[in-house]
Short mmCIF file of C-alpha atoms in Angstrom, two decimals:
data_model
loop_
_atom_site.label_atom_id
_atom_site.label_comp_id
_atom_site.label_asym_id
_atom_site.label_seq_id
_atom_site.Cartn_x
_atom_site.Cartn_y
_atom_site.Cartn_z
CA UNK A 24 -113.65 47.57 163.86
CA UNK A 25 -112.86 51.18 164.11
CA UNK A 26 -113.86 53.70 161.87
CA UNK A 27 -111.02 53.40 159.34
CA UNK A 28 -112.03 49.52 158.68
CA UNK A 29 -115.72 49.70 158.90
CA UNK A 30 -115.65 50.72 155.08
CA UNK A 31 -118.61 52.56 155.09
CA UNK A 32 -120.39 52.94 151.90
CA UNK A 33 -123.87 54.04 150.86
CA UNK A 34 -125.17 51.68 148.18
CA UNK A 35 -127.05 54.27 145.90
CA UNK A 36 -127.83 57.94 146.50
CA UNK A 37 -131.31 57.23 146.47
CA UNK A 38 -131.35 54.99 149.27
CA UNK A 39 -129.36 57.07 151.22
CA UNK A 40 -131.75 60.07 150.76
CA UNK A 41 -134.78 57.74 151.40
CA UNK A 42 -133.56 56.60 154.51
CA UNK A 43 -131.88 59.81 156.04
CA UNK A 44 -135.51 61.58 155.40
CA UNK A 45 -137.63 58.65 157.31
CA UNK A 46 -139.48 60.58 160.08
CA UNK A 47 -138.16 61.25 163.72
CA UNK A 48 -139.78 59.66 166.32
CA UNK A 49 -141.16 61.44 169.78
CA UNK A 50 -139.12 60.68 173.15
CA UNK A 51 -142.00 58.46 174.24
CA UNK A 52 -142.22 56.68 170.92
CA UNK A 53 -141.26 53.18 170.18
CA UNK A 54 -137.98 52.89 168.57
CA UNK A 55 -137.90 52.77 164.43
CA UNK A 56 -136.66 49.52 162.99
CA UNK A 57 -133.35 49.92 161.30
CA UNK A 58 -134.10 49.03 157.75
CA UNK A 59 -133.58 45.28 156.91
CA UNK A 60 -131.49 44.05 153.53
CA UNK A 61 -130.05 40.76 152.46
CA UNK A 62 -128.68 39.71 156.01
CA UNK A 63 -132.24 39.29 157.18
CA UNK A 64 -132.90 36.29 154.69
CA UNK A 65 -129.50 35.28 155.12
CA UNK A 66 -129.93 34.75 158.96
CA UNK A 67 -133.47 33.26 158.86
CA UNK A 68 -134.46 36.59 161.17
CA UNK A 69 -138.49 36.45 160.35
CA UNK A 70 -138.40 32.76 161.90
CA UNK A 71 -136.07 33.41 164.61
CA UNK A 72 -137.80 36.57 165.62
CA UNK A 73 -141.32 34.52 166.04
CA UNK A 74 -139.79 32.33 168.77
CA UNK A 75 -137.74 35.08 170.60
CA UNK A 76 -136.82 38.85 170.23
CA UNK A 77 -134.29 39.36 172.64
CA UNK A 78 -136.64 40.23 175.65
CA UNK A 79 -134.93 40.74 179.01
CA UNK A 80 -131.39 40.74 177.80
CA UNK A 81 -128.72 43.63 177.73
CA UNK A 82 -125.92 43.58 175.28
CA UNK A 83 -123.12 45.63 176.33
CA UNK A 84 -121.85 47.37 173.12
CA UNK A 85 -118.25 48.17 173.88
CA UNK A 86 -117.21 50.96 171.06
CA UNK A 87 -117.05 54.53 170.64
CA UNK A 88 -120.06 55.56 172.23
CA UNK A 89 -123.66 55.25 171.05
CA UNK A 90 -126.05 58.48 170.50
CA UNK A 91 -129.09 57.45 172.57
CA UNK A 92 -131.60 59.84 170.65
CA UNK A 93 -131.40 58.38 167.09
CA UNK A 94 -135.05 56.99 166.74
CA UNK A 95 -133.68 53.51 166.21
CA UNK A 96 -132.19 53.38 169.47
CA UNK A 97 -134.61 55.37 171.79
CA UNK A 98 -135.18 54.20 175.09
CA UNK A 99 -132.97 50.99 174.68
CA UNK A 100 -129.43 52.57 175.54
CA UNK A 101 -127.95 52.82 179.04
CA UNK A 102 -124.83 54.83 178.81
CA UNK A 103 -121.97 53.49 181.01
CA UNK A 104 -118.49 54.91 181.75
CA UNK A 105 -116.06 56.40 179.26
CA UNK A 106 -112.58 54.50 179.52
CA UNK A 107 -111.25 55.92 176.76
CA UNK A 108 -110.99 59.37 178.35
CA UNK A 109 -109.94 61.70 175.25
CA UNK A 110 -112.51 64.29 176.55
CA UNK A 111 -114.91 63.99 173.75
CA UNK A 112 -118.33 64.20 174.29
CA UNK A 113 -121.51 63.41 171.87
CA UNK A 114 -121.83 65.67 169.14
CA UNK A 115 -118.11 65.23 168.44
CA UNK A 116 -117.29 63.67 164.56
CA UNK A 117 -115.11 61.11 166.47
CA UNK A 118 -117.68 60.26 169.22
CA UNK A 119 -120.23 57.72 168.69
CA UNK A 120 -120.32 57.05 164.81
CA UNK A 121 -119.18 53.37 164.79
CA UNK A 122 -120.97 52.61 168.00
CA UNK A 123 -124.12 54.06 167.22
CA UNK A 124 -124.15 51.80 164.09
CA UNK A 125 -123.16 48.47 166.07
CA UNK A 126 -125.92 49.02 168.52
CA UNK A 127 -128.37 49.47 165.70
CA UNK A 128 -127.18 46.12 164.30
CA UNK A 129 -127.46 44.24 167.44
CA UNK A 130 -131.32 45.63 167.72
CA UNK A 131 -132.27 45.00 164.31
CA UNK A 132 -131.75 41.42 165.26
CA UNK A 133 -133.05 41.42 168.88
CA UNK A 134 -135.44 44.53 168.81
CA UNK A 135 -136.27 43.87 172.49
CA UNK A 136 -132.93 43.56 173.98
CA UNK A 137 -131.43 46.63 175.70
CA UNK A 138 -128.22 48.04 175.18
CA UNK A 139 -125.36 49.06 177.79
CA UNK A 140 -122.82 51.56 175.81
CA UNK A 141 -119.27 51.25 176.99
CA UNK A 142 -116.90 53.82 175.43
CA UNK A 143 -113.62 52.24 174.90
CA UNK A 144 -112.39 53.82 171.30
CA UNK A 145 -112.88 56.74 169.27
CA UNK A 146 -114.06 56.81 165.69
CA UNK A 147 -110.55 58.01 164.18
CA UNK A 148 -107.76 55.65 165.56
CA UNK A 149 -107.27 52.20 165.20
CA UNK A 150 -106.67 50.11 168.26
CA UNK A 151 -102.93 49.57 167.73
CA UNK A 152 -101.82 52.40 165.90
CA UNK A 153 -102.98 54.45 168.30
CA UNK A 154 -103.31 52.80 171.71
CA UNK A 155 -105.18 56.11 173.21
CA UNK A 156 -104.83 57.04 176.58
CA UNK A 157 -101.85 55.57 178.80
CA UNK A 158 -103.01 53.36 181.53
CA UNK A 159 -105.19 50.29 181.83
CA UNK A 160 -106.64 48.86 178.85
CA UNK A 161 -109.86 50.57 177.98
CA UNK A 162 -111.27 47.13 176.34
CA UNK A 163 -110.34 45.31 179.91
CA UNK A 164 -112.03 48.22 181.87
CA UNK A 165 -115.19 48.11 179.62
CA UNK A 166 -115.43 44.26 180.14
CA UNK A 167 -115.16 44.32 183.59
CA UNK A 168 -117.94 47.23 183.85
CA UNK A 169 -120.24 45.11 181.51
CA UNK A 170 -119.68 42.12 183.52
CA UNK A 171 -120.76 43.88 186.94
CA UNK A 172 -123.73 46.23 185.53
CA UNK A 173 -125.86 43.51 184.05
CA UNK A 174 -124.49 42.36 180.75
CA UNK A 175 -126.07 39.11 179.31
CA UNK A 176 -123.59 39.18 176.39
CA UNK A 177 -120.38 41.46 175.33
CA UNK A 178 -120.32 42.57 171.81
CA UNK A 179 -117.06 44.02 170.65
CA UNK A 180 -116.80 45.18 167.02
CA UNK A 181 -113.40 46.11 167.63
CA UNK A 182 -109.47 45.00 167.45
CA UNK A 183 -105.71 45.85 167.36
CA UNK A 184 -105.07 45.59 163.45
CA UNK A 185 -101.83 46.08 161.05
CA UNK A 186 -98.68 46.81 163.10
CA UNK A 187 -100.33 46.94 166.55
CA UNK A 188 -102.07 43.80 167.17
CA UNK A 189 -101.18 42.66 170.53
CA UNK A 190 -102.06 40.26 173.43
CA UNK A 191 -102.95 42.20 176.68
CA UNK A 192 -103.01 40.45 180.00
CA UNK A 193 -105.60 42.80 181.66
CA UNK A 194 -108.03 42.01 178.91
CA UNK A 195 -107.54 38.27 178.95
CA UNK A 196 -108.23 38.16 182.95
CA UNK A 197 -111.31 40.32 182.18
CA UNK A 198 -112.41 37.95 179.71
CA UNK A 199 -111.92 35.40 182.35
CA UNK A 200 -114.23 36.92 184.86
CA UNK A 201 -116.86 37.08 181.83
CA UNK A 202 -116.40 33.34 181.27
CA UNK A 203 -116.92 32.92 185.06
CA UNK A 204 -120.11 34.86 185.23
CA UNK A 205 -121.29 32.99 182.03
CA UNK A 206 -121.48 36.08 179.66
CA UNK A 207 -121.02 35.08 176.31
CA UNK A 208 -118.34 37.41 174.45
CA UNK A 209 -118.55 38.08 170.56
CA UNK A 210 -115.98 39.94 168.75
CA UNK A 211 -114.76 41.00 165.03
CA UNK A 212 -112.34 38.68 163.02
CA UNK A 213 -110.50 41.62 161.67
CA UNK A 214 -110.74 43.31 158.18
CA UNK A 215 -106.93 42.88 157.08
CA UNK A 216 -107.99 39.80 154.73
CA UNK A 217 -106.88 41.54 151.78
CA UNK A 218 -103.72 42.99 153.26
CA UNK A 219 -101.41 41.96 155.68
CA UNK A 220 -103.81 39.66 157.57
CA UNK A 221 -103.19 40.33 160.88
CA UNK A 222 -104.12 39.00 163.98
CA UNK A 223 -106.72 40.68 165.95
CA UNK A 224 -107.40 40.89 169.49
CA UNK A 225 -109.76 40.62 171.43
CA UNK A 226 -111.07 38.19 168.42
CA UNK A 227 -107.96 36.22 169.05
CA UNK A 228 -108.29 35.44 172.73
CA UNK A 229 -109.64 32.01 173.81
CA UNK A 230 -113.17 31.61 174.50
CA UNK A 231 -114.40 34.77 172.32
CA UNK A 232 -116.80 34.14 169.52
CA UNK A 233 -114.94 35.29 166.12
CA UNK A 234 -116.88 36.49 163.45
CA UNK A 235 -116.07 36.50 159.94
CA UNK A 236 -117.92 38.76 157.08
CA UNK A 237 -120.07 37.25 154.51
CA UNK A 238 -120.73 39.02 151.23
CA UNK A 239 -124.06 38.24 149.15
CA UNK A 240 -124.37 34.83 148.14
CA UNK A 241 -123.03 33.50 151.35
CA UNK A 242 -119.09 33.68 150.55
CA UNK A 243 -116.52 35.30 152.81
CA UNK A 244 -115.91 38.74 152.22
CA UNK A 245 -112.35 39.42 150.65
CA UNK A 246 -111.35 42.06 153.62
CA UNK A 247 -112.29 39.23 156.01
CA UNK A 248 -109.40 38.54 158.24
CA UNK A 249 -108.30 34.77 157.74
CA UNK A 250 -107.40 33.12 161.05
CA UNK A 251 -107.88 29.78 162.88
CA UNK A 252 -109.52 31.75 165.78
CA UNK A 253 -112.29 32.41 163.53
CA UNK A 254 -115.85 31.09 165.07
CA UNK A 255 -118.37 31.45 162.66
CA UNK A 256 -119.48 33.80 160.10
CA UNK A 257 -122.34 36.22 159.40
CA UNK A 258 -123.41 39.15 156.98
CA UNK A 259 -121.05 41.94 156.55
CA UNK A 260 -121.45 43.97 153.31
CA UNK A 261 -123.38 46.85 152.85
CA UNK A 262 -125.34 46.41 156.16
CA UNK A 263 -127.69 49.27 156.69
CA UNK A 264 -127.07 50.65 160.16
CA UNK A 265 -127.80 54.07 162.01
CA UNK A 266 -125.74 56.98 161.68
CA UNK A 267 -124.73 59.03 164.77
CA UNK A 268 -125.86 62.13 162.64
CA UNK A 269 -129.34 60.87 162.28
CA UNK A 270 -130.74 58.47 159.55
CA UNK A 271 -129.02 55.16 158.40
CA UNK A 272 -126.28 54.42 155.85
CA UNK A 273 -124.90 51.10 154.60
CA UNK A 274 -121.71 49.65 156.16
CA UNK A 275 -119.22 46.74 155.72
CA UNK A 276 -116.78 44.99 157.71
CA UNK A 277 -116.68 42.31 160.19
CA UNK A 278 -117.89 44.60 162.54
CA UNK A 279 -121.63 44.46 161.44
CA UNK A 280 -121.07 40.67 161.35
CA UNK A 281 -120.29 40.51 164.81
CA UNK A 282 -123.02 42.74 165.98
CA UNK A 283 -125.38 40.85 164.13
CA UNK A 284 -124.23 37.57 165.68
CA UNK A 285 -124.25 39.24 169.07
CA UNK A 286 -127.98 40.10 168.30
CA UNK A 287 -128.57 36.20 167.27
CA UNK A 288 -126.74 35.49 170.80
CA UNK A 289 -129.76 37.82 172.56
CA UNK A 290 -132.43 35.96 170.74
CA UNK A 291 -130.77 32.57 171.97
CA UNK A 292 -130.57 33.82 175.66
CA UNK A 293 -134.06 35.39 175.63
CA UNK A 294 -135.61 31.71 174.43
CA UNK A 295 -133.32 30.04 177.34
CA UNK A 296 -131.79 32.06 179.82
CA UNK A 297 -129.71 29.05 181.14
CA UNK A 298 -127.36 28.82 178.32
CA UNK A 299 -123.51 29.08 179.15
CA UNK A 300 -121.14 30.44 176.99
CA UNK A 301 -119.78 26.88 176.07
CA UNK A 302 -123.46 26.14 175.32
CA UNK A 303 -123.97 29.40 172.92
CA UNK A 304 -120.78 28.33 171.13
CA UNK A 305 -121.70 24.98 170.49
CA UNK A 306 -125.24 25.79 169.43
CA UNK A 307 -123.79 28.63 166.83
CA UNK A 308 -121.33 26.13 165.49
CA UNK A 309 -123.46 22.91 165.16
CA UNK A 310 -126.72 24.77 163.83
CA UNK A 311 -123.97 27.11 160.98
CA UNK A 312 -123.85 25.72 157.80
CA UNK A 313 -120.60 24.07 157.69
CA UNK A 314 -117.90 24.52 154.90
CA UNK A 315 -116.21 21.55 153.09
CA UNK A 316 -114.39 19.82 155.74
CA UNK A 317 -116.52 21.11 158.98
CA UNK A 318 -114.58 24.14 159.53
CA UNK A 319 -111.60 26.14 157.94
CA UNK A 320 -109.81 29.49 158.63
CA UNK A 321 -111.71 31.68 156.29
CA UNK A 322 -115.12 31.39 157.95
CA UNK A 323 -114.72 29.37 160.82
CA UNK A 324 -117.76 26.63 161.16
CA UNK A 325 -119.67 28.48 158.39
CA UNK A 326 -122.57 31.13 158.12
CA UNK A 327 -124.89 31.04 161.40
CA UNK A 328 -128.71 30.90 161.11
CA UNK A 329 -130.52 32.65 163.68
CA UNK A 330 -133.59 30.42 163.19
CA UNK A 331 -131.79 26.99 163.56
CA UNK A 332 -129.79 28.59 166.69
CA UNK A 333 -132.84 30.01 168.63
CA UNK A 334 -134.52 26.62 168.14
CA UNK A 335 -131.63 24.55 168.98
CA UNK A 336 -131.04 26.80 172.31
CA UNK A 337 -134.23 25.16 173.58
CA UNK A 338 -132.31 21.89 174.26
CA UNK A 339 -128.50 22.47 174.12
CA UNK A 340 -125.86 19.97 174.40
CA UNK A 341 -124.32 19.54 177.58
CA UNK A 342 -121.71 21.71 178.97
CA UNK A 343 -118.88 19.54 179.83
CA UNK A 344 -116.55 22.66 180.75
CA UNK A 345 -115.10 22.35 184.20
CA UNK A 346 -111.81 23.04 186.25
CA UNK A 347 -109.20 20.85 185.42
CA UNK A 348 -106.20 20.06 187.82
CA UNK A 349 -102.67 20.64 185.97
CA UNK A 350 -101.11 17.48 185.88
CA UNK A 351 -97.92 18.50 183.81
CA UNK A 352 -94.34 18.67 184.85
CA UNK A 353 -93.24 20.96 188.03
CA UNK A 354 -90.91 23.59 187.50
CA UNK A 355 -89.48 25.00 190.95
CA UNK A 356 -87.27 27.62 189.69
CA UNK A 357 -88.16 31.33 190.69
CA UNK A 358 -89.99 33.46 188.26
CA UNK A 359 -87.31 35.35 186.50
CA UNK A 360 -89.59 38.59 186.15
CA UNK A 361 -89.91 38.60 182.22
CA UNK A 362 -93.24 39.08 181.09
CA UNK A 363 -94.48 35.77 179.38
CA UNK A 364 -96.28 37.96 176.69
CA UNK A 365 -93.03 39.99 175.74
CA UNK A 366 -89.80 38.82 174.44
CA UNK A 367 -86.45 40.20 175.99
CA UNK A 368 -84.56 42.69 173.85
CA UNK A 369 -82.03 41.42 171.30
CA UNK A 370 -78.43 42.38 172.39
CA UNK A 371 -76.67 41.66 168.76
CA UNK A 372 -75.44 44.78 166.62
CA UNK A 373 -75.46 42.70 163.45
CA UNK A 374 -78.97 41.54 164.10
CA UNK A 375 -80.08 45.34 164.78
CA UNK A 376 -78.41 46.52 161.73
CA UNK A 377 -80.00 43.61 159.44
CA UNK A 378 -83.46 44.38 161.30
CA UNK A 379 -83.14 48.20 160.31
CA UNK A 380 -82.30 47.36 156.54
CA UNK A 381 -85.16 44.75 156.69
CA UNK A 382 -87.65 47.22 158.04
CA UNK A 383 -86.87 50.15 155.79
CA UNK A 384 -87.52 47.42 152.88
CA UNK A 385 -90.47 46.21 154.69
CA UNK A 386 -92.18 49.93 155.05
CA UNK A 387 -91.73 50.58 151.21
CA UNK A 388 -93.46 47.32 150.69
CA UNK A 389 -96.16 48.35 153.20
CA UNK A 390 -96.41 51.67 151.50
CA UNK A 391 -97.12 50.14 148.11
CA UNK A 392 -99.53 47.89 149.28
CA UNK A 393 -101.55 50.58 151.13
CA UNK A 394 -101.60 52.92 147.92
CA UNK A 395 -102.69 50.10 145.77
CA UNK A 396 -105.41 48.79 148.33
CA UNK A 397 -106.65 52.57 148.63
CA UNK A 398 -106.85 53.17 144.97
CA UNK A 399 -108.55 49.62 144.43
CA UNK A 400 -111.42 50.76 147.24
CA UNK A 401 -111.69 54.27 145.83
CA UNK A 402 -112.18 52.58 142.35
CA UNK A 403 -115.06 50.25 144.09
CA UNK A 404 -116.71 53.00 145.81
CA UNK A 405 -116.67 55.33 142.47
CA UNK A 406 -118.59 52.20 140.39
#
């Protein structure tokens, strides 16, 4: 997710000091592994990495940019275009904070994979609250660029939240092209589970592997959005990740959960490069630890297992997906020109007045909830 929703928190001052002072490497040296935490055991990474480490796989990280000179990322990152086009450059506080962390989380799981960084947002604004530059969707453009430039997996730890969650035709079309090229797409489910629980895109689009966040112990993190589009879940609390200014810090959110899952997909593809997106999804869901009933809106099919997924990718289930001819009713009326993702404006004054009054009340309620939530988060950070 964007920087507001990553809920960054260093687990202890001593840990932060130690990690930040780890020695830097020369440009020709191998990357320094990002320190592993509880997520390594939860995912079964040691066993998975004995089988595959992401060799030959490129993961496109669509985010706020990636600092290529971080010790954990040296020699691993190719930088693509900046589709956000706000004039910011590396070194600005709003450039690369979130993206650098997410890229390091991918490589924590798949250390021999490569990263294609495509900038589609900044580190200050939430998509939805501030859509950024006008024009075509930066996310849609980023997906198309990744498809055309060798990405094997597309990782998007981002999404629209609160008042701005929205469906975008250009993004849907770009995702269709990714599916046609056989590229799995992973996205974070959203961090609104403890407030308004708004839907988040791109996680909500068909075909996207939407990842919920787990806390230690394997249960859902309180902030993780609860939606029927959730596919699987992965660790997302106090995940040590690279800082864009150097060193490491712990972060929480469905963002690291999605990045770690993208790394698992990279392991699967390096073990079996013929996997289709449908097979990737099937293997992840079948090898996950299912909740009662098989799946639910909290964690989808449950916590993923990197080791089990990589082993199962050698012999995946058959891909039964194929184009299907539409056999429904035929409608011969001419299109009326109304976009199918929006509604025509209301024309009733009384409804407008009622909505205005309701909106004022809703804003008061929202303010109270946000203040309460902020206080709760501050208390947790101080504790």
